[in-house]
Coordinates of C-alpha atoms in Angstrom, one line a residue:
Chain A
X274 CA 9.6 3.3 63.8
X275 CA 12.1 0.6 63.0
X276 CA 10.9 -0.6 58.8
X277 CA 13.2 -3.1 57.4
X278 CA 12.5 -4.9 53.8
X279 CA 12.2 -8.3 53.2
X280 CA 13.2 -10.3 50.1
X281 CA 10.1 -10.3 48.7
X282 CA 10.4 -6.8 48.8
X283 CA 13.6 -6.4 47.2
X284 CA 12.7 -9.2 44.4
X285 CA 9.8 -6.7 43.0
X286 CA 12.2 -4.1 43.2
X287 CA 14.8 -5.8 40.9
X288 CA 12.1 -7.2 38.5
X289 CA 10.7 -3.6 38.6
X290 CA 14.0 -1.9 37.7
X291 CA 15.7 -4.8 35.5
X292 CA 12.7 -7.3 34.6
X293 CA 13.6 -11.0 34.4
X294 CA 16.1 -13.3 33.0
X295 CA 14.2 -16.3 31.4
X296 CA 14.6 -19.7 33.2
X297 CA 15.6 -18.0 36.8
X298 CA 13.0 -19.1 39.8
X299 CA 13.3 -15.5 42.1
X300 CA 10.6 -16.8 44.0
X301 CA 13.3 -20.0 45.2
X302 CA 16.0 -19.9 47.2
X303 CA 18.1 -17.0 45.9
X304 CA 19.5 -14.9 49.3
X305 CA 23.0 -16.4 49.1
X306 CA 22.4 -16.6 45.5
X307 CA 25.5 -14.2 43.5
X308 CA 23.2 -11.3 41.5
X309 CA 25.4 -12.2 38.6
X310 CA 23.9 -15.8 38.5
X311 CA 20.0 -14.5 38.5
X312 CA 20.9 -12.2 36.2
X313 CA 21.5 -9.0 37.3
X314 CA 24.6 -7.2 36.6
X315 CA 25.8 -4.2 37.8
X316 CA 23.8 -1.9 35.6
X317 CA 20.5 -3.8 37.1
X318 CA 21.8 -3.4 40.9
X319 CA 23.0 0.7 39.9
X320 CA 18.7 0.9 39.1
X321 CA 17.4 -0.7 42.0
X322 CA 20.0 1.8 44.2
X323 CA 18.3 4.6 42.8
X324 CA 14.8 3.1 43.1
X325 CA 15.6 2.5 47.0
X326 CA 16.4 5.9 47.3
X327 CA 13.6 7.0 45.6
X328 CA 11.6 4.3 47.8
X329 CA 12.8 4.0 51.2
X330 CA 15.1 7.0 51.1
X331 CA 18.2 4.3 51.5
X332 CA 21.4 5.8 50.2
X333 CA 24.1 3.6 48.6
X334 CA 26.3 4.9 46.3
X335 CA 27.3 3.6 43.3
X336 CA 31.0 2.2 43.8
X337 CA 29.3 0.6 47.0
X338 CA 26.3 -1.2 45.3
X339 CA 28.9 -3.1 43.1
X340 CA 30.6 -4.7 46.2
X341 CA 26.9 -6.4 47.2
X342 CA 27.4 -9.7 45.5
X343 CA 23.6 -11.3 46.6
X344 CA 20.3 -10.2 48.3
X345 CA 21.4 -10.7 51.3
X346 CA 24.0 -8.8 51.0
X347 CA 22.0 -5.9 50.0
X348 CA 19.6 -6.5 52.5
X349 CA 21.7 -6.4 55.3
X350 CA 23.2 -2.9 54.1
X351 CA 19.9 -1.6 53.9
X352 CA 18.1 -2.8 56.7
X353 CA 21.3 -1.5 59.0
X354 CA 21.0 1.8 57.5
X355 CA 17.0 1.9 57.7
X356 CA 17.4 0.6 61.1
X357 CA 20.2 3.6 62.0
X358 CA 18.4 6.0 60.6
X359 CA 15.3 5.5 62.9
Chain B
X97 CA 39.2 -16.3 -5.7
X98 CA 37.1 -14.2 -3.3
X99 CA 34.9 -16.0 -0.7
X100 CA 30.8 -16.0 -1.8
X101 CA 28.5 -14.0 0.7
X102 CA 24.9 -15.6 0.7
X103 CA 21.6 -14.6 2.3
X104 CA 20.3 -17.5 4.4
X105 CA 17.9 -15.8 7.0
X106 CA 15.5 -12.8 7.0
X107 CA 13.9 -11.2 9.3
X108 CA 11.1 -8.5 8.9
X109 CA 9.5 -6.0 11.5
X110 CA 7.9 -3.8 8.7
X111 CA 4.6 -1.3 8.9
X112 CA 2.7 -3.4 6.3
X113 CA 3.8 -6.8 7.9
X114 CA 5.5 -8.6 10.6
X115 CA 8.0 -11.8 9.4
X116 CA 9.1 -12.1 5.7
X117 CA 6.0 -14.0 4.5
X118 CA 3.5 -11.6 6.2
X119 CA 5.6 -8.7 4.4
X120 CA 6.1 -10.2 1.1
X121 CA 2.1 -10.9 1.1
X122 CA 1.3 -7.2 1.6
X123 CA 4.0 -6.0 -0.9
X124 CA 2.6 -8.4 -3.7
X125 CA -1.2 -7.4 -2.8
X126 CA -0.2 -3.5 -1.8
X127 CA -1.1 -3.5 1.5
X128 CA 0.2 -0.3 2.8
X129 CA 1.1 -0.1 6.5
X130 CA 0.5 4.4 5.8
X131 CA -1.6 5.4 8.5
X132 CA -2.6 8.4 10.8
X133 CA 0.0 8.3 13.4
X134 CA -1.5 7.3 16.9
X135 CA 1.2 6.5 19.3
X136 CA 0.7 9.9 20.5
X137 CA -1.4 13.1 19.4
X138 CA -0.2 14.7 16.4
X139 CA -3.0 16.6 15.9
X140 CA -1.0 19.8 16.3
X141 CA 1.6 18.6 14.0
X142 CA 2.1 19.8 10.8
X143 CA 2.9 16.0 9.6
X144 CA 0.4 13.4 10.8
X145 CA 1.2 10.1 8.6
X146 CA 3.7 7.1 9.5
X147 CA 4.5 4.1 8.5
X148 CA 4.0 2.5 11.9
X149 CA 4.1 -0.9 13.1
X150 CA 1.0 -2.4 14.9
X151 CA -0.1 -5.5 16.4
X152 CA 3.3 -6.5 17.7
X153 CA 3.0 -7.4 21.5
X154 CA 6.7 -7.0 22.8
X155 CA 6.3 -9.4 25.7
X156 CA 5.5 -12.2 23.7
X157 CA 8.7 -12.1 21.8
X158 CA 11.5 -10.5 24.2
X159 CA 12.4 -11.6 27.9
X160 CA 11.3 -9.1 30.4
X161 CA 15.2 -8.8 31.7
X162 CA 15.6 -6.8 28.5
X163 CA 12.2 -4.5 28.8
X164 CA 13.5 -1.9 31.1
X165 CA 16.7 -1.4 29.1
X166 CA 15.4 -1.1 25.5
X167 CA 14.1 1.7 23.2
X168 CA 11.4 0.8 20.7
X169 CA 14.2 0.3 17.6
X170 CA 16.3 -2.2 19.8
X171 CA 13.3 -4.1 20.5
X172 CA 12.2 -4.4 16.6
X173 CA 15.9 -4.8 15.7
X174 CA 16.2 -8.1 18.8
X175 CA 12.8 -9.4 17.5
X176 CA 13.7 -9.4 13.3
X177 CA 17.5 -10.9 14.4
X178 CA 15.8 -13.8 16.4
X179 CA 13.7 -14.3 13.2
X180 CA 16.9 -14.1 10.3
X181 CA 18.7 -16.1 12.7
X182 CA 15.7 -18.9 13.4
X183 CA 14.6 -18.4 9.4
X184 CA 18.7 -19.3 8.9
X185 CA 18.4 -22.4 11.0
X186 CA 21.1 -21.5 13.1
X187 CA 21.6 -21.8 16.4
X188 CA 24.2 -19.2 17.8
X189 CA 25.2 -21.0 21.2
X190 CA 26.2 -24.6 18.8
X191 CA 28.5 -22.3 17.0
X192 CA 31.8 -20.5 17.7
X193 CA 30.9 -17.2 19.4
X194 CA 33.9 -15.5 17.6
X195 CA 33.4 -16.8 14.3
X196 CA 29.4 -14.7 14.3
X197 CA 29.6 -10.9 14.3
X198 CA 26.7 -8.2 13.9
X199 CA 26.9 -5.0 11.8
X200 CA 23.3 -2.7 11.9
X201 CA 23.0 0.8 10.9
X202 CA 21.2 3.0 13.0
X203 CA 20.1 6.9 12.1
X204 CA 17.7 7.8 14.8
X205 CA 19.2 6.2 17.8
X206 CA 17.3 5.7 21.1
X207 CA 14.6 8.5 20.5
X208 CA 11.6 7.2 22.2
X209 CA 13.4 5.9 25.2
X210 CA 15.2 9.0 25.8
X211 CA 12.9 11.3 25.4
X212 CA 10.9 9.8 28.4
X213 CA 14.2 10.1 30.4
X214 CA 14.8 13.2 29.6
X215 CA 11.1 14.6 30.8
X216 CA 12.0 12.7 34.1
X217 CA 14.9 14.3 34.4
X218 CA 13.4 17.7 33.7
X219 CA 10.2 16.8 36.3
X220 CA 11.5 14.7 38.7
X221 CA 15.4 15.4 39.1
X222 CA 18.3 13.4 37.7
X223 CA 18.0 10.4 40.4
X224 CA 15.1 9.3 38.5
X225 CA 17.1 8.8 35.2
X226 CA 17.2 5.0 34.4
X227 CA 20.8 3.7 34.6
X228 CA 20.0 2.4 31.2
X229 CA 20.0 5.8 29.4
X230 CA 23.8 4.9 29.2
X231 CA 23.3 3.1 26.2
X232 CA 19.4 2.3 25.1
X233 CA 19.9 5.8 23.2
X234 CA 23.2 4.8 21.2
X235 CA 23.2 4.2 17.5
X236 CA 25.6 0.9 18.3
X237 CA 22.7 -0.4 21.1
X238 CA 21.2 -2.9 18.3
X239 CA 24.6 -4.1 17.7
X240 CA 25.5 -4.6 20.6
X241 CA 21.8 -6.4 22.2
X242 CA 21.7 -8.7 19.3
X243 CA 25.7 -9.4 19.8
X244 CA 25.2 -10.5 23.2
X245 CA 21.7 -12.2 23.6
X246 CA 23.1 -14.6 20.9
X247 CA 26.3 -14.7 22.1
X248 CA 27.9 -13.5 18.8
X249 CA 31.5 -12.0 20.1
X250 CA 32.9 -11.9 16.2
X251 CA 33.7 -8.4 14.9
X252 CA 30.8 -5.9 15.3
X253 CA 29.9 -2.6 14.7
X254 CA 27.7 0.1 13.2
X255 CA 26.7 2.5 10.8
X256 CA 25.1 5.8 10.5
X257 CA 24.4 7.5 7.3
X258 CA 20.9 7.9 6.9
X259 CA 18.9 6.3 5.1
X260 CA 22.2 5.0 3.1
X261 CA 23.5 3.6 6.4
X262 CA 21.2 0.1 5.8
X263 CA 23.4 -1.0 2.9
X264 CA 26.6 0.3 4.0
X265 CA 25.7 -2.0 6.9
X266 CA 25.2 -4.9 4.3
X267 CA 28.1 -4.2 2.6
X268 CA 30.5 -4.4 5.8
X269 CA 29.2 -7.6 6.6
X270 CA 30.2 -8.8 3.5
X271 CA 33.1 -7.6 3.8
X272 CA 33.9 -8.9 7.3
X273 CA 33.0 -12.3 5.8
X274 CA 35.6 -11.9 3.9
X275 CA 38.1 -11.4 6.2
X276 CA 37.2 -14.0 7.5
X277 CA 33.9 -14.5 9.8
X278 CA 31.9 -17.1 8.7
X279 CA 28.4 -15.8 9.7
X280 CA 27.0 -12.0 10.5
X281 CA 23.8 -10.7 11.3
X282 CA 23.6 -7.5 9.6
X283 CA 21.0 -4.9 8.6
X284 CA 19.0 -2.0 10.1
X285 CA 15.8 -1.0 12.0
X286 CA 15.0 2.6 13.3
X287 CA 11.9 4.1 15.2
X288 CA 11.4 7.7 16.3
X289 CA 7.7 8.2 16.9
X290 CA 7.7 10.0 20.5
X291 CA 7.1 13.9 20.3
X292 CA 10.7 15.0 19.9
X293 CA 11.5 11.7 17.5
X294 CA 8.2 13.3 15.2
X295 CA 9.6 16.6 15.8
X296 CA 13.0 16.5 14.3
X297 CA 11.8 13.8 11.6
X298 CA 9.2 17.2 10.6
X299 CA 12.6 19.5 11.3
X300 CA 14.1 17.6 8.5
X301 CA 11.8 19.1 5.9
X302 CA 11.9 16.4 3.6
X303 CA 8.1 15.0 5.7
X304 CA 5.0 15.3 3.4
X305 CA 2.3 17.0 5.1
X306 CA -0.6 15.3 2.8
X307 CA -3.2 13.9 4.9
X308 CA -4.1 11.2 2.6
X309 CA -2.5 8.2 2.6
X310 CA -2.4 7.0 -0.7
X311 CA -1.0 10.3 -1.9
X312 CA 1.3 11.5 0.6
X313 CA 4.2 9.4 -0.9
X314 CA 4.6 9.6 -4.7
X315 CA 7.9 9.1 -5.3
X316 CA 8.7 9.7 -9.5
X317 CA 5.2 12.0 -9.5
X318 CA 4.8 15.1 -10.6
X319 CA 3.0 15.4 -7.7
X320 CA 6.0 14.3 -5.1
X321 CA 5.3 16.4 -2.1
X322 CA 8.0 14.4 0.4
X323 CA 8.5 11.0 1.7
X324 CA 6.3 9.1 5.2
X325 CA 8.4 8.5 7.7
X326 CA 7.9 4.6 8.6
X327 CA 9.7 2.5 11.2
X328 CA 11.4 -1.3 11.9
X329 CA 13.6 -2.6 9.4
X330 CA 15.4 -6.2 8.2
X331 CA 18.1 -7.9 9.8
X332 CA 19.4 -10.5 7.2
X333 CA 22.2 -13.3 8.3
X334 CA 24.7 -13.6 6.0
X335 CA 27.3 -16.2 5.4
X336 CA 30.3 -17.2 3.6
X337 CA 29.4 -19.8 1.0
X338 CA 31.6 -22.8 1.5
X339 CA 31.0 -22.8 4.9
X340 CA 27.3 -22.5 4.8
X341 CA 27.1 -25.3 2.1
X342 CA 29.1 -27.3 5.1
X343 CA 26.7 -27.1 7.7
X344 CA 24.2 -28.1 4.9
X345 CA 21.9 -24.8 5.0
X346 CA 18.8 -25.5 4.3
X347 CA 17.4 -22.2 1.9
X348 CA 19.5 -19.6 0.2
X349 CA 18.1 -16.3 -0.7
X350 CA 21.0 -15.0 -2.4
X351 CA 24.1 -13.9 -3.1
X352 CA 25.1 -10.2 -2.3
X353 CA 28.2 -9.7 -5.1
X354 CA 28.6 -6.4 -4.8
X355 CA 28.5 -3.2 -2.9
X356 CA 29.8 0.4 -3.0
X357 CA 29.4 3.8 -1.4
X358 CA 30.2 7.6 -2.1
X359 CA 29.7 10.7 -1.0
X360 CA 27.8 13.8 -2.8
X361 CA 30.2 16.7 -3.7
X362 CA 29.3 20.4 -2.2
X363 CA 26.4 21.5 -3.7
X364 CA 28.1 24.3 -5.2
X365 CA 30.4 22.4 -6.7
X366 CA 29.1 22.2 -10.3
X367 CA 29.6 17.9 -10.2
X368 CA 26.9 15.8 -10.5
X369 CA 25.8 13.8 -7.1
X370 CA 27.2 10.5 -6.2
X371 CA 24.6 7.7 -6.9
X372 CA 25.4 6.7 -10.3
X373 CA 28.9 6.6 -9.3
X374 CA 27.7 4.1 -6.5
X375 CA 25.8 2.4 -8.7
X376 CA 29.0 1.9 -11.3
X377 CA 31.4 1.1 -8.1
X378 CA 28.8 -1.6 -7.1
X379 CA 28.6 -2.9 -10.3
X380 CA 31.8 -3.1 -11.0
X381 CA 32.5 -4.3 -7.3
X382 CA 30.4 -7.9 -8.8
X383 CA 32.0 -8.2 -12.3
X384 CA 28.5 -7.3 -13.9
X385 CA 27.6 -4.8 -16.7
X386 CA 24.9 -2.7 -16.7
X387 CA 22.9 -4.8 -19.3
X388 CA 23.4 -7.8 -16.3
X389 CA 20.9 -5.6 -13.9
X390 CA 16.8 -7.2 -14.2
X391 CA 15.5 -4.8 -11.9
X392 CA 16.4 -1.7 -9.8
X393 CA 15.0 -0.9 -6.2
X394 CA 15.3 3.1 -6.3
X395 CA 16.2 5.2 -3.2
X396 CA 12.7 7.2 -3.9
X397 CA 13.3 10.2 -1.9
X398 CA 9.6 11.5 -3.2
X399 CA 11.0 15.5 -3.4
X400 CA 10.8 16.1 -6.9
X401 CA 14.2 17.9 -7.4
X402 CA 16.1 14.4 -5.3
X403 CA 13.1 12.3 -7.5
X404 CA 15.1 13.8 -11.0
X405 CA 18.3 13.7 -9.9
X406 CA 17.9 9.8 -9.3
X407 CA 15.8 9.2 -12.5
X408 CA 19.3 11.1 -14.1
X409 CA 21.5 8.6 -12.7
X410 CA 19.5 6.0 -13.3
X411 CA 18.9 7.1 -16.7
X412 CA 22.5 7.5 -17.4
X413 CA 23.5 4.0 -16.5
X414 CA 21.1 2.1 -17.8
X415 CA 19.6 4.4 -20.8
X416 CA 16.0 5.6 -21.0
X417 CA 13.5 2.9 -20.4
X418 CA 16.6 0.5 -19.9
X419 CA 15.3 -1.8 -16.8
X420 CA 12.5 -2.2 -14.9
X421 CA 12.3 0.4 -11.6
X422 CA 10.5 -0.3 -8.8
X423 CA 9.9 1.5 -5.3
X424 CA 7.8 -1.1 -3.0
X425 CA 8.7 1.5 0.2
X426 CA 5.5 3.9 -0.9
X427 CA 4.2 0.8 1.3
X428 CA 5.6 1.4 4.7
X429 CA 7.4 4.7 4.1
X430 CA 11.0 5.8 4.5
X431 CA 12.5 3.6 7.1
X432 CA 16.3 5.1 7.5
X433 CA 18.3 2.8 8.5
X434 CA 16.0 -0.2 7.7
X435 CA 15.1 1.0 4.4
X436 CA 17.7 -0.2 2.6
X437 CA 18.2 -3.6 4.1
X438 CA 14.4 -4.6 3.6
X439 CA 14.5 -3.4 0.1
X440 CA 17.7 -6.1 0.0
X441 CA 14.9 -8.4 1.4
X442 CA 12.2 -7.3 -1.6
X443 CA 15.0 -8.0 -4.1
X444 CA 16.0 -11.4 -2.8
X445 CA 11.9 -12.3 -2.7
X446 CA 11.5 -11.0 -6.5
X447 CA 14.7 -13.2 -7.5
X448 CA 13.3 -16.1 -5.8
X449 CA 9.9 -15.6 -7.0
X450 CA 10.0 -14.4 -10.0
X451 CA 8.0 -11.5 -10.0
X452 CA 9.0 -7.7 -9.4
X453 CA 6.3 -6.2 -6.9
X454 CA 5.3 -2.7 -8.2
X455 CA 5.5 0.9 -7.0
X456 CA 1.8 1.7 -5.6
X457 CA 0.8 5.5 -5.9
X458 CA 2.8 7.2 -8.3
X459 CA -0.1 7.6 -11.7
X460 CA 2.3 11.0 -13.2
X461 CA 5.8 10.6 -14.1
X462 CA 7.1 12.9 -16.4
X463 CA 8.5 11.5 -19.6
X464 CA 11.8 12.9 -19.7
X465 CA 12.5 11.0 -16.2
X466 CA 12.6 8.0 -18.9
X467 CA 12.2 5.6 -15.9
X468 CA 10.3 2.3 -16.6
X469 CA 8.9 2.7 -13.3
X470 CA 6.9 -0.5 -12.5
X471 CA 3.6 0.3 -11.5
X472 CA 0.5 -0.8 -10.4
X473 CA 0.7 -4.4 -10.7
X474 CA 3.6 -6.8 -10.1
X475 CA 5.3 -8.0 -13.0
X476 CA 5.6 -11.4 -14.0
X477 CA 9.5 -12.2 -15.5
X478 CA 12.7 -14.2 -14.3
X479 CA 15.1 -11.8 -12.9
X480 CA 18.7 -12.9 -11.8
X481 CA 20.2 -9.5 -10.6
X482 CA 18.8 -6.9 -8.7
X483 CA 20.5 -3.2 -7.7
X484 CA 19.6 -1.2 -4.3
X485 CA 20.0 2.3 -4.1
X486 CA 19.8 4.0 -0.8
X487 CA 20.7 7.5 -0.3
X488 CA 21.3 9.3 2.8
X489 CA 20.5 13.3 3.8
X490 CA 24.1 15.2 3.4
X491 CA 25.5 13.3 1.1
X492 CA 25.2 9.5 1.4
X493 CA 24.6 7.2 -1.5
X494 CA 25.0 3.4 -1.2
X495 CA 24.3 0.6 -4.0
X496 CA 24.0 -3.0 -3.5
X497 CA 24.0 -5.6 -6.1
X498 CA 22.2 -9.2 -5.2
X499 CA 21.8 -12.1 -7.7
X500 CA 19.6 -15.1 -7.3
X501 CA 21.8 -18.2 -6.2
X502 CA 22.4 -20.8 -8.6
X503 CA 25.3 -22.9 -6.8

């Protein structure tokens, strides 16, 4: 079995674990989009990590989560290790 | 010649009413916000009554970004310094972000918010601890939330004594007005109503354990049987006169001139407690006499032994039956950090209107207290000067002097 997640999926993660910044569209065109500019620091992206852990089983640590600087960024290291792992 | 500090914004998130206006209604009508706790069961609880705040719907007043990272108190404390700051007519991101700072006292901390992490920690392991732990529990959170969603990078910080810490906030304010910020949001809000919050509020032993709400606070009475713990608070903005006047404010609700704190002595120690020395400091801190003082907003700890020893001071400064007393917190109970500042915002209202709201509840004070403890029904009269009195458990005492602005 080969899952991946999609943006979607990682958008209800982040509002799930850090809500929303007034006056940021996540539903546009955000993938190349720096996390710092729709509002989530590193605190935010430290929350999600531990909720795709608790989710998917995806392991990222800490020091590594703060290098991801947009969703696709994040994406890619997930799906790659989802997609090693099965 | 040392620089004015006015009152030009308030903002109230009280038991009895949310917003100034709301608040100042229930005070003047004694509307009490004392009820049966219900934000969780406290039916096996020796203590069962709390000032609690109701009707407030979070979502409509804070962005959801700041939800998952905020304990009840920060949320109170965000929504009452977005109201001081909108009743101020100022607009934070027009002004110099270092020229704004924010000083809040804080006694309880994070309590609701942690005690959730902590169960998940104990249930589901300590991956499922929110990041945000790190700091929604801190007694500097408030400060620091309202510091940056208004961008206010001026000097900041906060204080914890108690139930004192509220004025002590106040008073640093002021003082950091002085050396030279032009504008600080300032003040207190607290909030422990989870299980282990109740539970070391009961620990205490101050609580009452009355089940009736009219009676379970009756500070002054011979009947005093402890205080009701309440939550929320004020945030007030302050400003430096001059510079207020230059950005043409448009209501002022008054000028703090003057502030003090001490600190009790050992119990053993065979001297007398340290309000009526705070009292005196503050007093002196404005230039006034006793004789200057209209009205004085009493600390009210409702045990009877802390009820005498404040009537004493009291008593002592001004003379028996020497000013008019007053207690409006038997209203929405003890608020600890928040106490103090929305007495501050009681005493600005009775300067500005005219009329000293009463203490509602006490019927039994004994005569040698020789309080003129306003009761019943507000009382009509033109006061200029008020005097706060906050203490804090183990030894705090604050005093805060405000007068009614004249220009």
């Amino acid at each position: 079995m080969s899952k991946t997640i999609s943006l979607d999926d990682l958008r209800d993660l982040l509002v799930q674990c850090a809500g929303e910044v007034t006056g940021v569209d996540l539903a546009g065109d955000i993938i190349d989009t720096d996390f710092e500019e729709i509002g989530y620091d590193s605190l935010a992206l430290m929350e999600t990590g531990a909720r795709l852990e608790a989710v998917y089983g995806v392991v990222i640590p800490d020091d590594d989560i703060a290098e991801l600087k947009t969703p696709r960024d994040l994406l890619d290291r997930v799906n790659q290790t989802l997609v090693e792992a099965s | 010649m040392s620089v004015r500090t006015l009152v030009t914004g308030l903002g109230v998130v009280a038991p009895n009413g949310l917003g100034v206006e709301r608040y100042w209604e229930a005070v003047l009508e004694g509307r009490s916000g004392i009820a049966p706790l219900t934000r969780f069961d406290v039916s096996a609880y020796p203590a069962t009554l709390a000032g609690q705040i109701q009707d407030l719907l979070i979502e409509d007043h804070l962005p959801s970004r700041l939800l998952p990272q905020t304990d009840v108190s920060t949320r109170f404390a965000l929504i009452a310094a977005e109201w001081a700051l909108g009743d101020a007519k100022v607009d934070p991101s027009t002004m110099t972000d270092y020229g704004m700072g924010v000083v809040t006292a804080n006694a309880c901390g994070g309590f609701e918010f942690t005690h959730r992490e902590f169960r998940k920690l104990w249930t589901q392991g300590s991956k499922s601890v929110s990041v945000y732990e790190s700091f929604a529990w801190f007694y500097a959170v408030n400060t620091g939330q309202i510091s940056i969603r208004h961008g206010m990078r001026g000097p900041s910080s906060a204080l914890v004594a108690e139930q004192a810490g509220g004025l002590d906030a106040i008073g640093h304010a002021r003082r950091t007005i002085r050396r030279g910020t032009p504008l600080m949001v300032t003040g207190g809000v607290d909030s422990a109503f989870d299980p282990w919050g109740w539970a070391s509020q009961i620990a205490g032993g101050g609580v009452s354990r009355s089940t009736d709400p009219q009676g379970a606070y009756l500070p002054f009475d011979r009947a005093a049987s402890g205080y009701v713990p309440g939550e929320g608070g004020a945030l007030l903005v302050l400003e430096d006169a001059e510079l207020a006047m230059a950005r043409g404010l448009p209501e002022v609700y008054g000028e703090i001139c003057g502030y003090a704190s001490t600190f009790d002595p050992p119990p053993d120690s065979g001297r007398p407690p340290g309000l009526r020395r705070a009292a005196e400091l503050a007093l002196s801190d404005a230039g006034l006499a006793p004789d200057d003082v209209d009205v004085v907003f009493a600390d009210a700890a409702g045990r009877p032994d802390l009820d005498r020893a404040e009537a004493e001071a009291i008593r002592g400064l001004f003379g028996a039956h020497g000013v008019p007393v007053t207690a409006p917190k038997t209203l929405t109970g003890r608020l600890y950090s928040g106490g103090g500042p929305l007495d501050v915002v009681t005493a600005l209202r009775t300067l500005t209107e005219g009329v000293i709201p009463p203490t509602y509840g006490p019927s039994d004070v004994p005569r040698e207290y020789g309080l003129d403890l306003v009761v019943d029904e507000p009382r009509e009269g033109r006061p200029g000067t008020a005097l706060i009195l906050a203490r804090g458990r183990w030894g705090f005492n604050a005093a805060v002097v405000v007068r009614r602005f004249t220009g």
